Short mmCIF file of C-alpha atoms in Angstrom, two decimals:
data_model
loop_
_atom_site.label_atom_id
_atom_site.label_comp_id
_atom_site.label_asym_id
_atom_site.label_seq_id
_atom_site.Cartn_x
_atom_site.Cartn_y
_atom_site.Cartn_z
CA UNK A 1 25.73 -13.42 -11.25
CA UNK A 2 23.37 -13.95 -8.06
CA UNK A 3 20.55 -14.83 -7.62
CA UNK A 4 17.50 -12.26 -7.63
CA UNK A 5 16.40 -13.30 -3.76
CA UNK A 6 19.86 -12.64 -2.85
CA UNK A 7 19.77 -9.31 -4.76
CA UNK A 8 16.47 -8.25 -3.03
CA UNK A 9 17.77 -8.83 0.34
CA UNK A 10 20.71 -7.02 -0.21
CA UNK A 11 18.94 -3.94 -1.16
CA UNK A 12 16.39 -4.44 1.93
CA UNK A 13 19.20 -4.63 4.45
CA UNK A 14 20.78 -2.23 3.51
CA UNK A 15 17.94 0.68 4.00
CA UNK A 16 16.06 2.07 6.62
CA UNK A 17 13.09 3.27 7.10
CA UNK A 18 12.65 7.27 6.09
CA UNK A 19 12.23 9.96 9.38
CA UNK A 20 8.55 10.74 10.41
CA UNK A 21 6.76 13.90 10.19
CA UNK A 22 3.57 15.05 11.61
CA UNK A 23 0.67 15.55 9.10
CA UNK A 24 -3.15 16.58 9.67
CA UNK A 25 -5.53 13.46 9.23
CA UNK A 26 -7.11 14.86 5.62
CA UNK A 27 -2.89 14.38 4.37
CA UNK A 28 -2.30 10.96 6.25
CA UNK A 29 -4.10 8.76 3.95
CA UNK A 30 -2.62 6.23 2.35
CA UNK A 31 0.70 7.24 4.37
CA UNK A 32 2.47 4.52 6.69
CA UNK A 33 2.00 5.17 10.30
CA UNK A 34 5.58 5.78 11.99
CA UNK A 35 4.31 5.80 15.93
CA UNK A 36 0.99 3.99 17.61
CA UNK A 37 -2.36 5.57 17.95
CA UNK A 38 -3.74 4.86 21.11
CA UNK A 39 -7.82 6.14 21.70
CA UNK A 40 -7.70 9.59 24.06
CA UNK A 41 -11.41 9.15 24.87
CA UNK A 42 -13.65 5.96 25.19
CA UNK A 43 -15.88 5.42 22.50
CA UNK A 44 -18.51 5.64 23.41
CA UNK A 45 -17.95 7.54 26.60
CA UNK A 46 -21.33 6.58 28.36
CA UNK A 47 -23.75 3.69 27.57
CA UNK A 48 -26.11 5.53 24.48
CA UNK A 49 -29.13 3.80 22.50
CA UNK A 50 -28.99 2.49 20.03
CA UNK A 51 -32.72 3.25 18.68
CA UNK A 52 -35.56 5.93 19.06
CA UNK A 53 -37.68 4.64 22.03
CA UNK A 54 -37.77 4.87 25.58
CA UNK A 55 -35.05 4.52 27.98
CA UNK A 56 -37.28 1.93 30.94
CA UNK A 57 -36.52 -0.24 33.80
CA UNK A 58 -36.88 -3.26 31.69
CA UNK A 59 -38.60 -5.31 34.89
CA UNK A 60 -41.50 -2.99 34.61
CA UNK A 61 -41.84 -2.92 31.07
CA UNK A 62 -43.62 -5.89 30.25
CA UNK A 63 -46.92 -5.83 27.59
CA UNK A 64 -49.61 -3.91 28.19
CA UNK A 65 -47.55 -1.69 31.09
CA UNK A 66 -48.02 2.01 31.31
CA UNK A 67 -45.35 4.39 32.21
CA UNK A 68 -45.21 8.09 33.05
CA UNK A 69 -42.89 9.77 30.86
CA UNK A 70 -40.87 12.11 32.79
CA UNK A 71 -38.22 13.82 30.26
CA UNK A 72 -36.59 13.77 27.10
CA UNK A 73 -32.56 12.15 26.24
CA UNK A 74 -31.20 13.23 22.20
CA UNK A 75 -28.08 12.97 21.18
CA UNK A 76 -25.79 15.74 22.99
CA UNK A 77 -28.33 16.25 25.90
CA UNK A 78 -28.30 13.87 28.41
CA UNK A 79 -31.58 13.71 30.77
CA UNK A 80 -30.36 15.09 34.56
CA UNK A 81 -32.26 12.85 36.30
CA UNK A 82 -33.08 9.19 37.31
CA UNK A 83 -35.55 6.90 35.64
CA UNK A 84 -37.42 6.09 38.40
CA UNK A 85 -40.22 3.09 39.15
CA UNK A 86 -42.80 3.63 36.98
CA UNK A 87 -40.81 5.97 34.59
CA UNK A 88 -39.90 5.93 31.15
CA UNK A 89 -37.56 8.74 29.45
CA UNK A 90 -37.91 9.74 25.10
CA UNK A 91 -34.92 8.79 23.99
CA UNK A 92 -33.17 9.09 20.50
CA UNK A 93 -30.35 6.76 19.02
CA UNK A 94 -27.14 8.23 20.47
CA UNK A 95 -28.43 9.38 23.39
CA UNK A 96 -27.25 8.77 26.88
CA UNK A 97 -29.28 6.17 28.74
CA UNK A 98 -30.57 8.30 32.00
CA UNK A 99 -29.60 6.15 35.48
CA UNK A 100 -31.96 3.93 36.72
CA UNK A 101 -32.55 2.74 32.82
CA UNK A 102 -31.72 -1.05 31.57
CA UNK A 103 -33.72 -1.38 28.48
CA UNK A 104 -34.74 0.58 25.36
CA UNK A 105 -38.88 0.25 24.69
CA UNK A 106 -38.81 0.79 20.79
CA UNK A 107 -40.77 3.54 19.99
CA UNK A 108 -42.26 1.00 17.45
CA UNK A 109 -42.97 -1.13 19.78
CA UNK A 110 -45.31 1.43 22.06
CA UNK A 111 -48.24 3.74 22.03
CA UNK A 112 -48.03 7.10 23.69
CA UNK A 113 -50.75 9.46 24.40
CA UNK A 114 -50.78 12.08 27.26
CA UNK A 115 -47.81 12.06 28.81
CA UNK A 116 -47.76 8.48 29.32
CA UNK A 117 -46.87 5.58 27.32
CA UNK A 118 -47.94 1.72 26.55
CA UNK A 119 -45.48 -0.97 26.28
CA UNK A 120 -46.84 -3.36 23.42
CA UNK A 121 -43.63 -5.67 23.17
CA UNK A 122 -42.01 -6.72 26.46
CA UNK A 123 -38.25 -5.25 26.81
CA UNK A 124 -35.30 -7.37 27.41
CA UNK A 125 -32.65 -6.14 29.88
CA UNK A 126 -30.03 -4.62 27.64
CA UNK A 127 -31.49 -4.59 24.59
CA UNK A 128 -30.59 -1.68 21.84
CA UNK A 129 -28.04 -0.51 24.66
CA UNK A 130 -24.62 0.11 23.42
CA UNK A 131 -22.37 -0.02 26.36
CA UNK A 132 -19.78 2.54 27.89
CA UNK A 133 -16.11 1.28 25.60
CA UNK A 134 -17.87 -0.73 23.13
CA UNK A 135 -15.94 0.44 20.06
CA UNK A 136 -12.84 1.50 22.24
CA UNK A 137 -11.70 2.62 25.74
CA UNK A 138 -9.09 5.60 26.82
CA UNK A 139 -5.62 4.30 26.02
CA UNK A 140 -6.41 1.50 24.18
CA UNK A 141 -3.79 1.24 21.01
CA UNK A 142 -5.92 1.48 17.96
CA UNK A 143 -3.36 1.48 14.84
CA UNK A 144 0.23 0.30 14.93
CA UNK A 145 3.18 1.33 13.04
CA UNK A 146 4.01 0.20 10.13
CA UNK A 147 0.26 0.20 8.76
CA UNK A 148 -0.69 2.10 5.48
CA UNK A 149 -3.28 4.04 6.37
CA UNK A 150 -6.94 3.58 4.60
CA UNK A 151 -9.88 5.78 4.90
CA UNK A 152 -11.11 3.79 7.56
CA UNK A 153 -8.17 4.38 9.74
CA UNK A 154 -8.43 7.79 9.15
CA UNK A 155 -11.66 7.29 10.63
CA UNK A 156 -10.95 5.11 13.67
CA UNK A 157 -7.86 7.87 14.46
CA UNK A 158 -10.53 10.76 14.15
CA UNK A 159 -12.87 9.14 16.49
CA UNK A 160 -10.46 8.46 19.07
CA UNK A 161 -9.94 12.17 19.08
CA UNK A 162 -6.49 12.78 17.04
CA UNK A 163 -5.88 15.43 14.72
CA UNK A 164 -2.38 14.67 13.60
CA UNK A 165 -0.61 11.92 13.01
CA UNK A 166 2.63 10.93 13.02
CA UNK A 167 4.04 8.87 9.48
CA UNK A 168 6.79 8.48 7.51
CA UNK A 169 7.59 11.11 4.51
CA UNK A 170 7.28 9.85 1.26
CA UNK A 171 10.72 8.38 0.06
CA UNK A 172 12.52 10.91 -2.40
CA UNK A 173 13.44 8.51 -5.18
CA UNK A 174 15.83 10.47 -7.97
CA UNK A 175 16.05 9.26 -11.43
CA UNK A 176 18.37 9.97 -13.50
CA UNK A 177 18.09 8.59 -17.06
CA UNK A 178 21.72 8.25 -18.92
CA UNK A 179 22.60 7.98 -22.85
CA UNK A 180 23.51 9.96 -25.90
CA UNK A 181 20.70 8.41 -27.75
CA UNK A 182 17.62 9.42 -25.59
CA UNK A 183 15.53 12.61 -25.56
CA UNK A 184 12.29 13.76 -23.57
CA UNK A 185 8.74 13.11 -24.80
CA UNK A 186 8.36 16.01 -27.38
CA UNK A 187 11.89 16.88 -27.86
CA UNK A 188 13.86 16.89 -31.11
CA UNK A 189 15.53 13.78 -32.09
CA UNK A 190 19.45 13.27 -32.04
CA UNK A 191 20.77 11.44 -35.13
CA UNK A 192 19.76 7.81 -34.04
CA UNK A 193 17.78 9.04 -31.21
CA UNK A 194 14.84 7.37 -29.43
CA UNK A 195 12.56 9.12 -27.34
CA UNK A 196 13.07 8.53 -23.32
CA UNK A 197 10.50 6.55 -21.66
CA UNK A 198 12.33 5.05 -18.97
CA UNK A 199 11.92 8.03 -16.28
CA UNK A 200 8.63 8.66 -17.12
CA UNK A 201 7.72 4.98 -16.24
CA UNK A 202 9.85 4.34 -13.23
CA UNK A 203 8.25 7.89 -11.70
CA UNK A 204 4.96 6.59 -12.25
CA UNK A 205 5.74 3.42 -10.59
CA UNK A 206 7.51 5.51 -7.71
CA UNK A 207 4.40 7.52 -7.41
CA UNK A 208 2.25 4.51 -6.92
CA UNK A 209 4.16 2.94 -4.50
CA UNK A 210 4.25 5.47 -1.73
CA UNK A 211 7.33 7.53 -3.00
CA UNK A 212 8.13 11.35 -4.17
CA UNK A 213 9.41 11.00 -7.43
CA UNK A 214 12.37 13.54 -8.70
CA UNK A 215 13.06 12.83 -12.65
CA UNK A 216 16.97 14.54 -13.62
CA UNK A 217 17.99 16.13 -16.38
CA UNK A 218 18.89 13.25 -19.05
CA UNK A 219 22.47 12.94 -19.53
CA UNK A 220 24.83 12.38 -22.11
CA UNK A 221 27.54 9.33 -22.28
CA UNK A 222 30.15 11.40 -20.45
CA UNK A 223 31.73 10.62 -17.37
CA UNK A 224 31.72 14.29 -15.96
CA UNK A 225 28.13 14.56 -16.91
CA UNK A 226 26.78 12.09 -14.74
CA UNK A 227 29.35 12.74 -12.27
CA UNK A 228 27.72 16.15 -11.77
CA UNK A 229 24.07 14.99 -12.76
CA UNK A 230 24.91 12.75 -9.42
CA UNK A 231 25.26 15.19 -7.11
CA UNK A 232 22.12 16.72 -7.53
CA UNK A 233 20.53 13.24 -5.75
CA UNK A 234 22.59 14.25 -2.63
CA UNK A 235 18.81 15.19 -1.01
CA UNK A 236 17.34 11.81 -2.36
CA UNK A 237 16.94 9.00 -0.09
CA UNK A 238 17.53 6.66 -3.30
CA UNK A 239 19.10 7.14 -6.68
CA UNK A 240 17.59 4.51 -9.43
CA UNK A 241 19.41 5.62 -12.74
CA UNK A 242 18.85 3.89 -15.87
CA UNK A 243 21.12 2.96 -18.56
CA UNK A 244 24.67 2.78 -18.33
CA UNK A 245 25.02 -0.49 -16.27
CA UNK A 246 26.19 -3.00 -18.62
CA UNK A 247 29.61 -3.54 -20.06
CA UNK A 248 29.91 -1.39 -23.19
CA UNK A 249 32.62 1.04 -23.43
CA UNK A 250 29.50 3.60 -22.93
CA UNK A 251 28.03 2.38 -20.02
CA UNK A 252 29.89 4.73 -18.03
CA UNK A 253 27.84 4.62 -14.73
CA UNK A 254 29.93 2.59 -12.13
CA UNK A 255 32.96 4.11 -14.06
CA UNK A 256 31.94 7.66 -13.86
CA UNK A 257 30.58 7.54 -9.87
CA UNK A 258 33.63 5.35 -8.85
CA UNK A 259 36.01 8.45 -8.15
CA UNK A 260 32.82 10.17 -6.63
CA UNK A 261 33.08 7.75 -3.81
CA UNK A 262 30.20 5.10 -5.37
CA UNK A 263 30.88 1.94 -3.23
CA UNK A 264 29.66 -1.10 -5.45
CA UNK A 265 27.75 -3.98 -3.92
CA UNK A 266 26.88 -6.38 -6.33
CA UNK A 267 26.38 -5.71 -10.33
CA UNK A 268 24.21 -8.51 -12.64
CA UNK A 269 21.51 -10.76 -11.39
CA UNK A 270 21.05 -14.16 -12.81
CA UNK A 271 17.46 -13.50 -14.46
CA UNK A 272 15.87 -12.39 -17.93
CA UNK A 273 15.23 -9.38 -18.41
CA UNK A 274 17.48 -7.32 -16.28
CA UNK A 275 20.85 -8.73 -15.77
CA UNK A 276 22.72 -5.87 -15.55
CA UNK A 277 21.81 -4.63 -12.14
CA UNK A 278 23.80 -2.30 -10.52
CA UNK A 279 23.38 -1.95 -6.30
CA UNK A 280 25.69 0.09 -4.10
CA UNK A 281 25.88 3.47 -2.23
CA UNK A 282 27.14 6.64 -3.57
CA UNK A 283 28.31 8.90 -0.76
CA UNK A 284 25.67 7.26 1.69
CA UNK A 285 22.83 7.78 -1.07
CA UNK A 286 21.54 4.25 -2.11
CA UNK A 287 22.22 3.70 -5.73
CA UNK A 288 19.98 0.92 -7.76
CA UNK A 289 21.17 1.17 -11.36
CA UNK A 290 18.36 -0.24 -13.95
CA UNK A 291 19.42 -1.47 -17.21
CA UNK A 292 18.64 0.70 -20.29
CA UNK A 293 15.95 -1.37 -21.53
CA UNK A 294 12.70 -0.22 -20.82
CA UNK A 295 10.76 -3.57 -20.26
CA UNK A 296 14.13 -4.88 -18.32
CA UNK A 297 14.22 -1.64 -16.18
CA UNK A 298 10.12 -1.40 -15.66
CA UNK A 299 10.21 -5.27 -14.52
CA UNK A 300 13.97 -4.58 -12.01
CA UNK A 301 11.39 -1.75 -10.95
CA UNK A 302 8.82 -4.17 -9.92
CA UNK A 303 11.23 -6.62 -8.79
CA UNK A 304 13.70 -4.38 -6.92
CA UNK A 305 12.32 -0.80 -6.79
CA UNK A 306 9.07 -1.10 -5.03
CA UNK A 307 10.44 -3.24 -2.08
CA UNK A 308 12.97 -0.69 -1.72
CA UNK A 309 10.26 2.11 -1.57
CA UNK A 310 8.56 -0.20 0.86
CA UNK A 311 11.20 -0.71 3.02
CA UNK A 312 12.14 3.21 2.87
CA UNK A 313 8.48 4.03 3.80
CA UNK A 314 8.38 2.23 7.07
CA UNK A 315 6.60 -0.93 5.29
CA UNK A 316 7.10 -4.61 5.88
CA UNK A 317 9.19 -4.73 2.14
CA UNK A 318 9.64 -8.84 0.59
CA UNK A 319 9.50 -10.28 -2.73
CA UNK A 320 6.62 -9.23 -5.39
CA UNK A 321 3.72 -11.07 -4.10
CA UNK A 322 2.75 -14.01 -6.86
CA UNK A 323 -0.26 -16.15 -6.86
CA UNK A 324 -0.85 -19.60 -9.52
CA UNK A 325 -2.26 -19.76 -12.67
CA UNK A 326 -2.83 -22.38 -15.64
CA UNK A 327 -0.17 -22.16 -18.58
CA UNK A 328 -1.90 -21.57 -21.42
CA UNK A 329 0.71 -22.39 -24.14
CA UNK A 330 3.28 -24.95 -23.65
CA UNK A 331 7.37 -23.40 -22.85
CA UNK A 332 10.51 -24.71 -23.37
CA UNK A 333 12.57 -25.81 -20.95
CA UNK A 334 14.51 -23.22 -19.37
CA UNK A 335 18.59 -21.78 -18.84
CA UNK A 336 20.38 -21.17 -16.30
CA UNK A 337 18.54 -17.39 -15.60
CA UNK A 338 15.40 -16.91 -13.63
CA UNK A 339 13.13 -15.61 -16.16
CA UNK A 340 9.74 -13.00 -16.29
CA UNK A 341 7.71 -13.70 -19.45
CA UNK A 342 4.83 -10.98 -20.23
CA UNK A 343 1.59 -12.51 -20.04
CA UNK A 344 -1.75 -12.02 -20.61
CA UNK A 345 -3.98 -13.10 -17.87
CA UNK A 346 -7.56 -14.62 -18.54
CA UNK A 347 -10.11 -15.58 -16.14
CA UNK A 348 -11.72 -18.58 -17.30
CA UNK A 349 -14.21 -19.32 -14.51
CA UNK A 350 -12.21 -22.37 -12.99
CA UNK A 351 -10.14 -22.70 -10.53
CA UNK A 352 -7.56 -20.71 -11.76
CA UNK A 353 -6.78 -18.19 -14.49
CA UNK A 354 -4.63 -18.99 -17.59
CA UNK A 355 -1.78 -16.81 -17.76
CA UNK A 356 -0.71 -17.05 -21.81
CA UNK A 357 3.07 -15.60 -22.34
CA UNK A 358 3.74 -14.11 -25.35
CA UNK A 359 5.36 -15.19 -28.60
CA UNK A 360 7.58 -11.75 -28.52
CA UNK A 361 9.69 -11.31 -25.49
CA UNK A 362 12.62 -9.04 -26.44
CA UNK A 363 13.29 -6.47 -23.51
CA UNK A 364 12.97 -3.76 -25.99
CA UNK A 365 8.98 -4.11 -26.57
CA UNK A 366 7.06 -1.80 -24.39
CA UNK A 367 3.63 -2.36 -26.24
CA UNK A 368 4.11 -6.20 -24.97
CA UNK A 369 4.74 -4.81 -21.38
CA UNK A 370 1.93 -2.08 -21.72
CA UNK A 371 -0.72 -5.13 -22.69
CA UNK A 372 0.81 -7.58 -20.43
CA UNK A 373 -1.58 -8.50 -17.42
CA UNK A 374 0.89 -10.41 -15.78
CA UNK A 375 4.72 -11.88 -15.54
CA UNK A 376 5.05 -15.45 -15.50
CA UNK A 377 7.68 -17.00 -13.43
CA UNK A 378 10.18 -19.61 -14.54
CA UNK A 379 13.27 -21.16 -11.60
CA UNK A 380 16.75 -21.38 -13.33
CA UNK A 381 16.79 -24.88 -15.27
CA UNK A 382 12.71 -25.32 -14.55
CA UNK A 383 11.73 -27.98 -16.93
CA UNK A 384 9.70 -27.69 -20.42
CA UNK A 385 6.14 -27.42 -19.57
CA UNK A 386 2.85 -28.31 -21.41
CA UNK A 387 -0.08 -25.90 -21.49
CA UNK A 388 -2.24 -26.44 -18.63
CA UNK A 389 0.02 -26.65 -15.77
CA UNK A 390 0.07 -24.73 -13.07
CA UNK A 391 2.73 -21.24 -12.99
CA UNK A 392 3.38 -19.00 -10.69
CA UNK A 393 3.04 -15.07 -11.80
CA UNK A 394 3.08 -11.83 -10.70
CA UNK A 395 -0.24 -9.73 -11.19
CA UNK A 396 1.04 -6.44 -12.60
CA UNK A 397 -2.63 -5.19 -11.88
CA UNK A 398 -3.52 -6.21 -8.43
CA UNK A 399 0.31 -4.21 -8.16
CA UNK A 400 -1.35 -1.14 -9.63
CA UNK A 401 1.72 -1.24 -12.21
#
């Protein structure tokens, strides 16, 4: 057995990031950005004010000065001329400060009457003046690869005058659920049957971390089965199939892809729940083979399948990020796996929340999983612990799981 960092670096060196495509801005959110943005324009292009007022030669607008007003500067119609001595020009927030203008009289701040206008408050030389390339300037790289892209980048890129942009496509993930016993949501029970939840969850966690999920037809025990069942991945940038990766005489994955030309990397990872962890590459396809389980093959997902995703998206891809909390029952001291307790997560107003694992741990108990806020995270031999001392954990929430 290894151990699960060596397990996630395997995966993570062993896949590249997805092509790019070009999408309009209204389909690039939330995508990762697979080439720079650099600004086209400069924003903004001229200096503009940044109030209603008066565009003035600030040296001549001192209290209790009166100025001719000679013309009129809104937003998208720049005054022709020159502010000259003596001269003050309307202008509206966004518009262009004429030349000859270093100061914006507040219209607050003045009294006009008859073409002219009274300065009550003295104006300061630049002030309410945003200048020419304060946001940005032409050429200036504004986003960088590698970035998912928020609403607010989708802003910044549409301000700096780009319609498309270029990202990566959305991994296709294929999942192919395997075992005699399983049948869709809905479906009529075999004779000792359960009901399939396994593809249902890992899509869902596909879809939330950046990926296109494609669930396959559930397959029988049969090597020729999921022989075939295989080959419909061949478009997939990553196969995760579930069940079939432990060492029964039905767990017929690695058996029934070997003389398909599966190439096997590593199979079982020191931890609890999820030993039986299958990694390799069938005919160039990346294969990650989740145990049957549901709580071990929702937690490998975590552990294993979103970094993957990450990676295949263009994304800086690592270990689950974990953060500390306060035990809030005492634990045993632990074997010789790395283990992920279920927990529930409270927020206590101190310094840190208590994470409480459950009594019930058994990899079969989705409920537990479904109500869990949190994993808690125990080394291989870590020593008994009392309640109260600090853990680290996994936030299934702040993971959107």
């Amino acid at each position: 057995m290894i151990p699960v960092s060596e397990a996630l670096r395997r995966i993570l060196d062993a896949l590249p990031p997805v092509p790019a495509e070009t999408v309009s801005l209204p389909e690039a959110w939330n995508r990762v950005l697979a080439a720079p943005v650099a600004a086209r324009l400069t924003q903004p292009p001229a200096d503009v004010s940044a109030m209603d007022g008066y565009a003035v030669r600030a040296a001549e607008a001192v209290e209790g000065a009166s100025l001719a007003v000679t013309g009129a500067a809104p937003a998208g119609h720049p005054f022709a001329g020159t502010v000259g001595p003596g001269e003050a020009v309307r202008i509206f927030t966004g518009g262009f400060v004429p030349e000859g203008a270093d100061g914006i009289l507040l219209q607050e701040d003045a009294t006009a009457e008859g073409g002219r206008v009274t300065v009550r408050e003295t104006v300061r030389p630049g002030r309410w003046i945003r200048r020419r390339g304060l946001d940005f300037a032409a050429g200036e790289e504004l986003l960088s690869p590698g970035r998912r892209l928020t609403a607010r980048d989708i802003g910044l890129a549409a301000a700096a005058n780009h319609p498309w942009l270029a990202v990566h496509r959305r991994p296709r993930i294929g999942i192919l659920a395997t075992g005699d016993e399983i049948a869709l949501p809905g479906d009529p029970l075999p004779p000792g049957g359960i009901v399939s939840s396994n593809a249902h969850a890992l899509a869902a966690l596909v879809r939330g971390a950046g990926g296109d999920p494609i669930i396959l037809p559930i397959v029988a025990d049969d090597s020729t089965a999921i022989a075939m069942a295989a080959r419909a991945a061949e478009g997939c940038d990553l196969l995760a199939t579930t069940g079939g990766a432990s060492v029964g005489e039905h767990d017929l994955v690695q058996s029934a892809l070997g003389p398909q030309g599966f190439a096997l990397d590593f199979w079982r990872i020191a931890m609890r729940p999820g030993k039986p962890l299958i990694w390799g590459h069938l005919r160039g396809v990346p294969l990650l083979g989740l145990p049957g389980n549901p709580v071990s093959a929702l937690v490998c997902g975590v552990l294993f399948l979103r970094p993957a995703i990450a990676r295949l998206a263009g994304l800086p891809a690592g270990p689950a990020p974990t953060r500390l909390a306060r035990l809030g029952r005492a634990l045993p001291e632990n074997d010789r796996r790395e283990d992920y307790l279920r927990a529930s997560l409270e927020a206590t107003g101190a310094d840190l929340p208590v994470a409480t694992p459950f009594a019930a741990q058994d990899s079969s108990m989705l409920k537990t999983l479904a109500r869990a806020d949190a994993l808690v995270l125990r080394a291989p031999h870590a020593p008994a612990l009392a309640a109260g001392e600090t853990v680290e954990i996994i936030d299934l929430a702040a993971l959107g799981v």
